[in-house]
Structures are given as structure tokens and as C-alpha cells.
Amino acid sequence: DIPGLTNYTSDYGTGYGATNTDQFYGSQNTTNIVAITSAGQGGYHAAARYCDRLNYGGYTDWHLPNRFELNLVYTNRASLSGLDTSGNWYWSSTEISNYGSWIQSFSDGGQDYGNKSLGTDCVV
């Protein structure tokens, strides 16, 4: 469980991330997650650490989006060139439990939860 983050444990399915219910946006969630992950460790927080260290496309302010931000990416996917929507699930920084975080399908917009030990997708 990430100190400072609220667990959101209900509302599965399509469109449930349409409003921001998180205490923080993804940039602050990422900061909170990275703060408890020792340098050189990934563990359950590999996606946040990856985003925090990413220097790509001239940007260094990448973060793991919360589930609201991730739903915005999904909603605007047609205008985002290079975004893989072929059935992949993308991770959010919104916790559902000690072991799970919210994920979103980019093939149908569905949201569910996944084990934190998987995945490294980022949004700037």
C-alpha cells in the first residue's frame, strides 16, 4: 500500500474513470510512489519509477497517470499518433488495494485492476 494514496475499490467497467475521484493527479501519485521506492529498486513500483526516470521526446516530466487522466488519454486516443490501441491494457497510479492498481483497456475503454508487479506505460 502506498502511503498517502487512497485505495479506490469499486466501479469497474467502461467509463468509470470519467471523473477524477483520486486524491491527487498522476504526477503527485508518481512522486508519492517513487518516494518510497529505493534507488535501483523496481518491485511493485516499477512503472512509476520508470516514468519518473524517463527522458524521451525532449520531455522529462513523464508520470504514471491516475485513472481519470488515463481515461482522458483513451477518450482522445484518435488524436494521439503512435498510441497502441490493439487490446493493450495501460496502468494508472490509482490504487485499488495493497497489490492492485487500476488499468484501462485501450481497445474498448474498460477499466479493471491488475497486479502491481506488471507493466510500465507512461503519459506526459
XYZ file of C-alpha atoms in Angstrom:
124
model
C 0.000 0.000 0.000
C 1.383 3.420 -0.949
C 1.397 5.921 1.936
C -0.639 8.999 1.050
C -2.707 7.321 -1.689
C -6.336 6.380 -1.212
C -7.471 2.955 -2.419
C -10.451 3.124 -4.793
C -12.042 -0.311 -4.701
C -15.275 -0.106 -6.678
C -16.732 0.870 -10.052
C -15.291 -1.472 -12.663
C -16.096 -1.277 -16.356
C -16.242 1.269 -19.118
C -16.260 4.978 -18.355
C -15.813 4.807 -14.598
C -12.689 6.961 -14.740
C -14.603 9.770 -16.451
C -14.406 11.925 -13.321
C -11.409 12.487 -11.107
C -12.034 10.765 -7.796
C -8.371 10.450 -6.846
C -6.921 12.489 -4.026
C -4.065 13.505 -6.360
C -3.408 13.603 -10.073
C -0.917 11.171 -11.580
C 2.087 13.475 -11.247
C 1.657 13.680 -7.452
C 0.818 9.973 -7.216
C 4.044 9.193 -9.094
C 6.038 11.432 -6.735
C 4.486 9.654 -3.726
C 5.169 6.210 -5.161
C 8.759 6.981 -6.148
C 9.467 8.465 -2.697
C 9.023 5.054 -1.070
C 10.979 3.104 -3.688
C 14.713 2.893 -3.031
C 17.088 3.840 -5.821
C 17.676 0.898 -8.132
C 14.583 -0.991 -6.982
C 11.527 -1.625 -9.094
C 9.431 -4.141 -7.227
C 5.727 -3.328 -7.188
C 6.502 0.241 -8.203
C 8.434 -0.369 -11.424
C 6.019 1.582 -13.649
C 6.186 4.750 -11.517
C 9.972 4.547 -11.219
C 10.260 4.057 -14.992
C 8.087 7.111 -15.687
C 9.972 9.212 -13.132
C 13.313 8.438 -14.813
C 12.123 8.662 -18.417
C 13.752 11.209 -20.718
C 12.025 10.859 -24.072
C 10.965 13.165 -26.877
C 12.555 16.154 -25.187
C 10.454 15.680 -22.018
C 11.500 14.650 -18.523
C 8.191 15.277 -16.733
C 6.589 11.906 -17.500
C 4.303 10.395 -14.883
C 2.042 7.435 -14.333
C -1.471 8.858 -14.855
C -4.283 8.379 -12.381
C -7.319 6.537 -13.723
C -9.094 9.783 -14.679
C -6.108 11.000 -16.722
C -5.777 7.582 -18.318
C -9.431 7.697 -19.337
C -8.785 11.123 -20.927
C -5.992 9.560 -22.981
C -8.373 6.798 -24.049
C -11.123 9.314 -24.905
C -8.685 11.332 -27.057
C -6.797 8.331 -28.490
C -7.664 9.168 -32.119
C -5.605 12.365 -31.934
C -2.565 10.675 -30.325
C -0.341 9.264 -33.024
C 1.542 6.102 -32.168
C -0.737 5.035 -29.319
C -1.227 1.272 -29.386
C -4.941 0.504 -29.030
C -4.800 -3.117 -30.185
C -6.103 -4.555 -26.940
C -3.344 -3.451 -24.604
C -4.046 -2.516 -21.011
C -2.424 0.614 -19.622
C -1.571 1.169 -15.949
C -2.694 4.023 -13.739
C -1.281 5.313 -10.460
C -4.661 4.817 -8.760
C -4.538 2.026 -6.211
C -7.314 -0.458 -5.709
C -5.569 -2.406 -2.911
C -2.149 -3.219 -1.484
C -1.468 -5.431 -4.508
C -3.504 -3.912 -7.319
C -3.832 -0.728 -9.342
C -6.429 0.404 -11.854
C -5.769 -0.414 -15.505
C -7.583 0.601 -18.673
C -8.136 -1.228 -21.926
C -7.443 0.862 -24.997
C -9.439 -1.434 -27.228
C -12.811 -0.887 -25.517
C -12.278 1.681 -22.712
C -12.925 -0.811 -19.920
C -11.263 -0.304 -16.547
C -10.300 -3.083 -14.171
C -7.475 -3.830 -11.770
C -4.137 -5.516 -12.258
C -1.350 -6.823 -10.073
C 1.229 -4.075 -9.418
C 4.105 -6.370 -10.315
C 3.347 -5.948 -14.055
C 3.508 -3.127 -16.623
C 5.366 0.118 -17.474
C 3.251 2.519 -19.593
C 3.622 6.290 -19.114
C 1.900 9.536 -20.073
C 3.469 13.005 -20.147
